[in-house]
Short mmCIF file of C-alpha atoms in Angstrom, two decimals:
data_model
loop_
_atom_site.label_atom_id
_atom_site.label_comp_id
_atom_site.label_asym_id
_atom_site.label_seq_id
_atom_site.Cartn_x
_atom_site.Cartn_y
_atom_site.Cartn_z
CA UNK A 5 118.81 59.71 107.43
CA UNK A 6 119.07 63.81 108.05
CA UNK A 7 115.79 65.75 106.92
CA UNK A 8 115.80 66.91 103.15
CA UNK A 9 113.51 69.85 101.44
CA UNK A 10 111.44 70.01 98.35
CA UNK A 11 110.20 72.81 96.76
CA UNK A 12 106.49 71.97 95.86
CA UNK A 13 104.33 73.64 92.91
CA UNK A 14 100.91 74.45 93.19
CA UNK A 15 98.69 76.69 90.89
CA UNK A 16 96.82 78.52 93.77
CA UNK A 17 93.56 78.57 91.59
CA UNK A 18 93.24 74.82 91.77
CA UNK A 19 95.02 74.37 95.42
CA UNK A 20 96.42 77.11 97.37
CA UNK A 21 98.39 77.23 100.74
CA UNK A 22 94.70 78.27 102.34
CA UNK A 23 93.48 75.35 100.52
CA UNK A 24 96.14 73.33 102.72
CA UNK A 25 95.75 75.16 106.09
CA UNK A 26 91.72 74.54 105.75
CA UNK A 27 92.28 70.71 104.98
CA UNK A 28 91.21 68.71 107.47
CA UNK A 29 93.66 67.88 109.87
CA UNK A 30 95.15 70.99 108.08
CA UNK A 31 96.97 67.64 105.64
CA UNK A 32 96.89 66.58 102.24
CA UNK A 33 97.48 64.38 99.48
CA UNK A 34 99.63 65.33 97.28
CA UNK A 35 98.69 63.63 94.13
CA UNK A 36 98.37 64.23 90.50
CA UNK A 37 101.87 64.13 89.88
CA UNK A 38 102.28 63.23 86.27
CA UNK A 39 106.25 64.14 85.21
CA UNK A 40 108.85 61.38 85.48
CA UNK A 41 111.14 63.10 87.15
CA UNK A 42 109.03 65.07 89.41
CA UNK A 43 107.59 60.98 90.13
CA UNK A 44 111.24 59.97 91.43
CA UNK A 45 111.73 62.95 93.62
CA UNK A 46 108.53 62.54 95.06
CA UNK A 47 109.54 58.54 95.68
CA UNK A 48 113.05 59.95 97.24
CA UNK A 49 110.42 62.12 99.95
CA UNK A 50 110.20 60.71 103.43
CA UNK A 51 108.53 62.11 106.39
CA UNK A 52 109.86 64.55 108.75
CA UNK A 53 111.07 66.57 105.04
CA UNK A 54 110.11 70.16 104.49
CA UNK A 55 108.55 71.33 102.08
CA UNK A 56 108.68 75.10 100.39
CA UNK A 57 104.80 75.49 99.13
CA UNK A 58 105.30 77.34 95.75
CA UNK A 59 102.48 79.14 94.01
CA UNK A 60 102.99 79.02 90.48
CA UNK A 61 101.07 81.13 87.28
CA UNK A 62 100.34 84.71 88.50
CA UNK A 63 101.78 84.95 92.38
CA UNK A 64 105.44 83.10 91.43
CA UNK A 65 106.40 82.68 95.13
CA UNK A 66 106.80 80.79 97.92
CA UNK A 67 104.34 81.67 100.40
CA UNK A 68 104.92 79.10 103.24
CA UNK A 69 106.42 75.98 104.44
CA UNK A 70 104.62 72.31 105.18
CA UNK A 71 106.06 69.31 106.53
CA UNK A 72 106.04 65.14 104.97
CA UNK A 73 103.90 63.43 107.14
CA UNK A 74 103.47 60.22 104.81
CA UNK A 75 105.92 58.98 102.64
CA UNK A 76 105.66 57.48 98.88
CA UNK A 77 102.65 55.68 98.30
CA UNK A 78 100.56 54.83 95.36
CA UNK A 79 98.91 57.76 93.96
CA UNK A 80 94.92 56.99 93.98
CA UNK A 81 94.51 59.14 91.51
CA UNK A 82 95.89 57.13 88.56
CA UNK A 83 93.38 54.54 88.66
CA UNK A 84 90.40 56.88 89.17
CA UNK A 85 88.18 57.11 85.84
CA UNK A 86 86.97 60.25 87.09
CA UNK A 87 90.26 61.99 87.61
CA UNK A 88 92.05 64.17 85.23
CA UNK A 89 95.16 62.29 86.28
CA UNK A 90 93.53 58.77 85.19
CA UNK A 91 96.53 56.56 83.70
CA UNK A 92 94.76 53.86 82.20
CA UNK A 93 98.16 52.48 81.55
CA UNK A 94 98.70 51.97 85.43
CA UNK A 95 99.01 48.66 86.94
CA UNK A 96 97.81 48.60 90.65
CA UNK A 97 100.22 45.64 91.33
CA UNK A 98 102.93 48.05 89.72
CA UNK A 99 101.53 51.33 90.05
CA UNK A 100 103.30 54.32 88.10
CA UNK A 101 102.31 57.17 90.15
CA UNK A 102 103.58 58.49 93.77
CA UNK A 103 101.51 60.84 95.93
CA UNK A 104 103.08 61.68 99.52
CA UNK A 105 101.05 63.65 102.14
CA UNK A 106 102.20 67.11 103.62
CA UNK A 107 100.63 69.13 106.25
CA UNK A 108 100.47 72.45 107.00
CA UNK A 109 103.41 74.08 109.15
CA UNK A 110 103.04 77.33 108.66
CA UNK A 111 102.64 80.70 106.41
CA UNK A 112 105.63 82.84 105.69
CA UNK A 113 105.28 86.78 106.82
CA UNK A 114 105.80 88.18 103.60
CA UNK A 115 106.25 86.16 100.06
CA UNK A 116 109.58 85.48 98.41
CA UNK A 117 108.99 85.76 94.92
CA UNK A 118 110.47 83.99 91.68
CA UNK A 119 112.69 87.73 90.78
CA UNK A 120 113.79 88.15 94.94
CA UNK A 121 115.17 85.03 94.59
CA UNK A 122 116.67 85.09 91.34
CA UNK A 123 118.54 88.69 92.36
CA UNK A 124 119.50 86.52 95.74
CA UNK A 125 123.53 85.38 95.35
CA UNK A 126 122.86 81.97 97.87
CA UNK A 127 120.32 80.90 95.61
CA UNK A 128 122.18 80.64 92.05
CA UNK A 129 121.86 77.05 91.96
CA UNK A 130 118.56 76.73 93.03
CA UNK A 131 116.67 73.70 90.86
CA UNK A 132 113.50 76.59 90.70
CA UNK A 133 115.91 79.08 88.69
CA UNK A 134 116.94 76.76 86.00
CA UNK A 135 116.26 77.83 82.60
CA UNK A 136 113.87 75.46 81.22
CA UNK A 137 113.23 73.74 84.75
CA UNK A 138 109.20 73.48 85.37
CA UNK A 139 109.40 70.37 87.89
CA UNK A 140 106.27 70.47 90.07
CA UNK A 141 108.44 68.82 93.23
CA UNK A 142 112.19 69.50 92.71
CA UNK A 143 114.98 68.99 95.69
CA UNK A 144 116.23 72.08 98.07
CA UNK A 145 119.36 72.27 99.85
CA UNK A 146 119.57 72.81 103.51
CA UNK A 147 121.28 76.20 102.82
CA UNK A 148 118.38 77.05 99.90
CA UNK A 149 115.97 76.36 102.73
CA UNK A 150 117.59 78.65 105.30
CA UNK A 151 117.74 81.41 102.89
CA UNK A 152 114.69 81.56 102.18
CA UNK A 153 113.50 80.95 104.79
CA UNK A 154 115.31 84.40 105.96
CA UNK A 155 114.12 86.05 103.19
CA UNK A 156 110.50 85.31 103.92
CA UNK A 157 110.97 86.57 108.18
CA UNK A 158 109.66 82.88 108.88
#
């Protein structure tokens, strides 16, 4: 199956690209996801993909790039009481929630923010520029990825 790319949204305040780089084994899970659709992309993920690390709220960019090092699996979170993603609802023998884990590849020079890449032609049909789209893991073409991938120096 060729490599695919996700674009994947982070608040920085709660978990930042740093966060990821200073994770041991510079890797994470990447749970919490709690959006249908954002579920099924994460269960179409599978290692070897790339990943665009997005920092949402006040930065709007992408600031760097990570790679799927383990694909769908449960997310733990659902069945943790303690977790603001509890689903009570959640079955373990039919569990609701995906998590995947990425780890850090690498930091771009420079940010590509949400308005350089809405002004940018190659990526009009971008899933992020959507009106209305707030998916926090959304698909990227192979030519999406390139571009910005140019417009970043990386």
């Amino acid at each position: 199956m060729a490599k695919r790319y996700w674009l994947f949204k982070s608040d920085p305040d709660t978990f930042s690209l740093d966060d990821l780089e200073r994770s041991p084994k510079r890797t994470t899970c990447w749970d919490g996801v709690r959006n249908y659709q954002a579920r099924n992309s994460l269960g179409e993920v599978r290692v070897g993909d790339g990943v665009l690390f997005y920092h949402s709220q006040s930065e709007k960019a992408v600031v760097g790039a990570a790679r799927v090092v383990k694909g769908p699996h449960p997310d733990p979170t659902q069945f943790d009481r303690r977790h603001a993603g509890y689903d009570p609802d959640s079955d373990p023998a039919h569990p609701r929630w995906l998590a995947v884990d990425i780890a850090f590849d690498r930091r771009f020079p420079r940010p590509v923010g949400l308005d350089e890449m809405r002004r940018t032609k190659a990526l009009g049909n971008m899933v992020l520029l959507r009106k209305g789209t707030r998916l926090s893991v959304q698909p990227v073409s192979a030519a999406e990825w390139k571009t910005i991938l140019r417009l970043a120096g990386a």
